[in-house]
Short mmCIF file of C-alpha atoms in Angstrom, two decimals:
data_model
loop_
_atom_site.label_atom_id
_atom_site.label_comp_id
_atom_site.label_asym_id
_atom_site.label_seq_id
_atom_site.Cartn_x
_atom_site.Cartn_y
_atom_site.Cartn_z
CA MET P 1 111.13 136.35 -68.80
CA ASP P 2 112.21 138.89 -66.27
CA TYR P 3 115.71 139.90 -67.33
CA GLN P 4 117.50 141.76 -70.10
CA ILE P 5 120.28 140.22 -72.18
CA LEU P 6 121.35 143.56 -73.64
CA ASP P 7 122.40 146.44 -71.44
CA LEU P 8 121.92 150.03 -72.61
CA GLN P 9 125.65 150.64 -73.02
CA THR P 10 125.93 147.73 -75.47
CA ILE P 11 122.78 148.78 -77.33
CA TYR P 12 124.08 152.34 -77.80
CA ALA P 13 127.55 151.17 -78.85
CA ILE P 14 126.11 148.86 -81.51
CA LYS P 15 123.62 151.46 -82.71
CA ASP P 16 126.28 154.16 -82.95
CA ARG P 17 128.63 151.89 -84.90
CA CYS P 18 125.94 150.68 -87.31
CA LYS P 19 124.12 153.98 -87.89
CA GLU P 20 126.75 154.94 -90.47
CA THR P 21 125.25 152.28 -92.77
CA LEU P 22 122.02 154.30 -93.00
CA ASN P 23 123.63 157.13 -95.01
CA ILE P 24 121.55 159.85 -93.40
CA GLU P 25 122.60 163.44 -94.07
CA GLU P 26 122.05 166.31 -91.68
CA ASN P 27 119.56 167.94 -94.07
CA ASP P 28 117.43 164.74 -94.08
CA TYR P 29 116.01 165.78 -90.69
CA GLU P 30 113.36 168.32 -89.88
CA GLU P 31 112.27 169.82 -86.60
CA GLU P 32 109.24 168.10 -85.20
CA LYS P 33 106.54 170.02 -83.40
CA SER P 34 106.64 169.07 -79.77
CA PHE P 35 104.84 170.13 -76.64
CA SER P 36 108.01 169.85 -74.63
CA LYS P 37 110.59 172.61 -74.60
CA ARG P 38 113.25 170.29 -75.96
CA PHE P 39 114.00 170.22 -79.64
CA SER P 40 112.77 167.16 -81.42
CA TYR P 41 113.72 166.03 -84.90
CA LYS P 42 112.46 163.40 -87.31
CA LEU P 43 113.34 162.24 -90.78
CA LYS P 44 111.59 164.16 -93.51
CA ASP P 45 108.62 162.30 -94.96
CA ASN P 46 110.23 161.99 -98.39
CA ILE P 47 113.32 160.20 -97.00
CA LYS P 48 113.10 156.46 -97.54
CA LEU P 49 115.62 154.31 -95.73
CA ASP P 50 116.75 150.84 -96.64
CA THR P 51 117.40 149.45 -93.18
CA LYS P 52 118.52 146.02 -94.38
CA ILE P 53 122.25 146.81 -94.14
CA PHE P 54 121.74 148.50 -90.75
CA ASN P 55 119.91 145.44 -89.40
CA GLU P 56 122.58 143.12 -90.81
CA CYS P 57 125.25 145.21 -89.08
CA ILE P 58 123.44 144.91 -85.76
CA ASP P 59 122.99 141.15 -86.21
CA MET P 60 126.70 140.74 -87.01
CA ASP P 61 127.67 142.62 -83.85
CA LEU P 62 125.24 140.61 -81.73
CA LYS P 63 126.71 137.39 -83.14
CA LYS P 64 130.26 138.50 -82.24
CA LEU P 65 129.65 139.79 -78.72
CA PRO P 66 129.62 137.22 -75.90
CA LEU P 67 126.76 136.81 -73.50
CA SER P 68 128.09 138.10 -70.19
CA GLN P 69 128.72 135.72 -67.31
CA GLU P 70 126.14 137.65 -65.30
CA ASN P 71 123.47 137.15 -67.96
CA LEU P 72 124.42 133.49 -68.40
CA ASP P 73 123.95 132.97 -64.65
CA ILE P 74 120.61 134.78 -64.74
CA LEU P 75 119.49 132.66 -67.70
CA MET P 76 120.51 129.40 -66.03
CA ASN P 77 118.61 130.28 -62.84
CA ASN P 78 115.52 131.57 -64.63
CA GLU P 79 112.31 129.68 -63.85
CA ASP P 80 111.45 129.23 -67.54
CA TYR P 81 114.93 127.89 -68.32
CA LEU P 82 114.70 125.38 -65.49
CA LYS P 83 111.24 124.32 -66.64
CA PHE P 84 111.85 124.14 -70.42
CA LYS P 85 115.58 123.44 -70.88
CA ASP P 86 114.81 119.87 -71.95
CA ASN P 87 112.09 120.88 -74.41
CA LYS P 88 113.14 119.70 -77.88
CA SER P 89 113.28 123.10 -79.62
CA VAL P 90 114.94 124.81 -76.66
CA ARG P 91 117.45 121.96 -76.24
CA GLU P 92 118.38 122.18 -79.94
CA LEU P 93 119.11 125.90 -79.57
CA LEU P 94 121.11 125.33 -76.39
CA ASN P 95 123.20 122.58 -77.98
CA LYS P 96 123.81 124.66 -81.10
CA ALA P 97 124.78 127.71 -79.03
CA LYS P 98 127.24 125.92 -76.78
CA ARG P 99 128.85 123.87 -79.57
CA ASP P 100 131.71 126.36 -79.98
CA SER P 101 132.05 127.06 -76.22
CA PHE P 102 130.87 130.62 -76.90
CA ILE P 103 127.34 131.93 -76.49
CA SER P 104 126.78 135.21 -78.29
CA ILE P 105 124.24 137.82 -77.33
CA TYR P 106 122.37 136.88 -80.53
CA GLU P 107 122.18 133.24 -79.42
CA GLY P 108 121.14 134.37 -75.94
CA LEU P 109 118.27 136.34 -77.48
CA GLU P 110 117.24 133.32 -79.56
CA ILE P 111 117.21 131.15 -76.43
CA LYS P 112 115.24 133.78 -74.51
CA ASP P 113 112.66 133.96 -77.33
CA ALA P 114 112.34 130.15 -77.43
CA LEU P 115 111.84 130.01 -73.66
CA TYR P 116 109.21 132.74 -73.85
CA THR P 117 107.40 130.87 -76.64
CA GLU P 118 107.34 127.70 -74.53
CA HIS P 119 106.16 129.73 -71.54
CA LEU P 120 103.22 131.07 -73.57
CA LYS P 121 102.33 127.59 -74.85
CA PHE P 122 102.42 126.27 -71.29
CA LYS P 123 100.12 129.05 -70.06
CA ASP P 124 97.74 128.47 -72.97
CA ASN P 125 97.61 124.74 -72.29
CA ASN P 126 96.91 125.35 -68.60
CA TYR P 127 94.15 127.78 -69.51
CA LYS P 128 92.53 125.21 -71.79
CA LYS P 129 92.82 122.51 -69.11
CA ASN P 130 91.18 124.83 -66.58
CA ILE P 131 88.32 125.55 -68.97
CA LYS P 132 87.74 121.81 -69.47
CA SER P 133 87.70 121.22 -65.74
CA LEU P 134 84.96 123.79 -65.11
#
């Protein structure tokens, strides 16, 4: 698949909103040795994060935000979409996603993953056929 469903602006906005769920304090960071002249920081080794709530926050945002018209157009013109849109598992995802006349970024990512999976299966099957025909 040769396109991105999430743009950097959306990624940063979601990350910034959800990072509050991590409960990280300023003194939880330490300076990291770096060869560059910039300062680099990392979490101290003894800091253990439960990222479950953070990940749930991101998933909730991705489920609320609509797939842009531009990305929908790109998806619908993508070679893998055109080839696999009638595949049973892909078709089920497409039907589920469009049921409410709203396709979220989360659903777009699920569809993209399903198309990529089918693409890999197709390549693998072709490879095996080529081996047999040697």
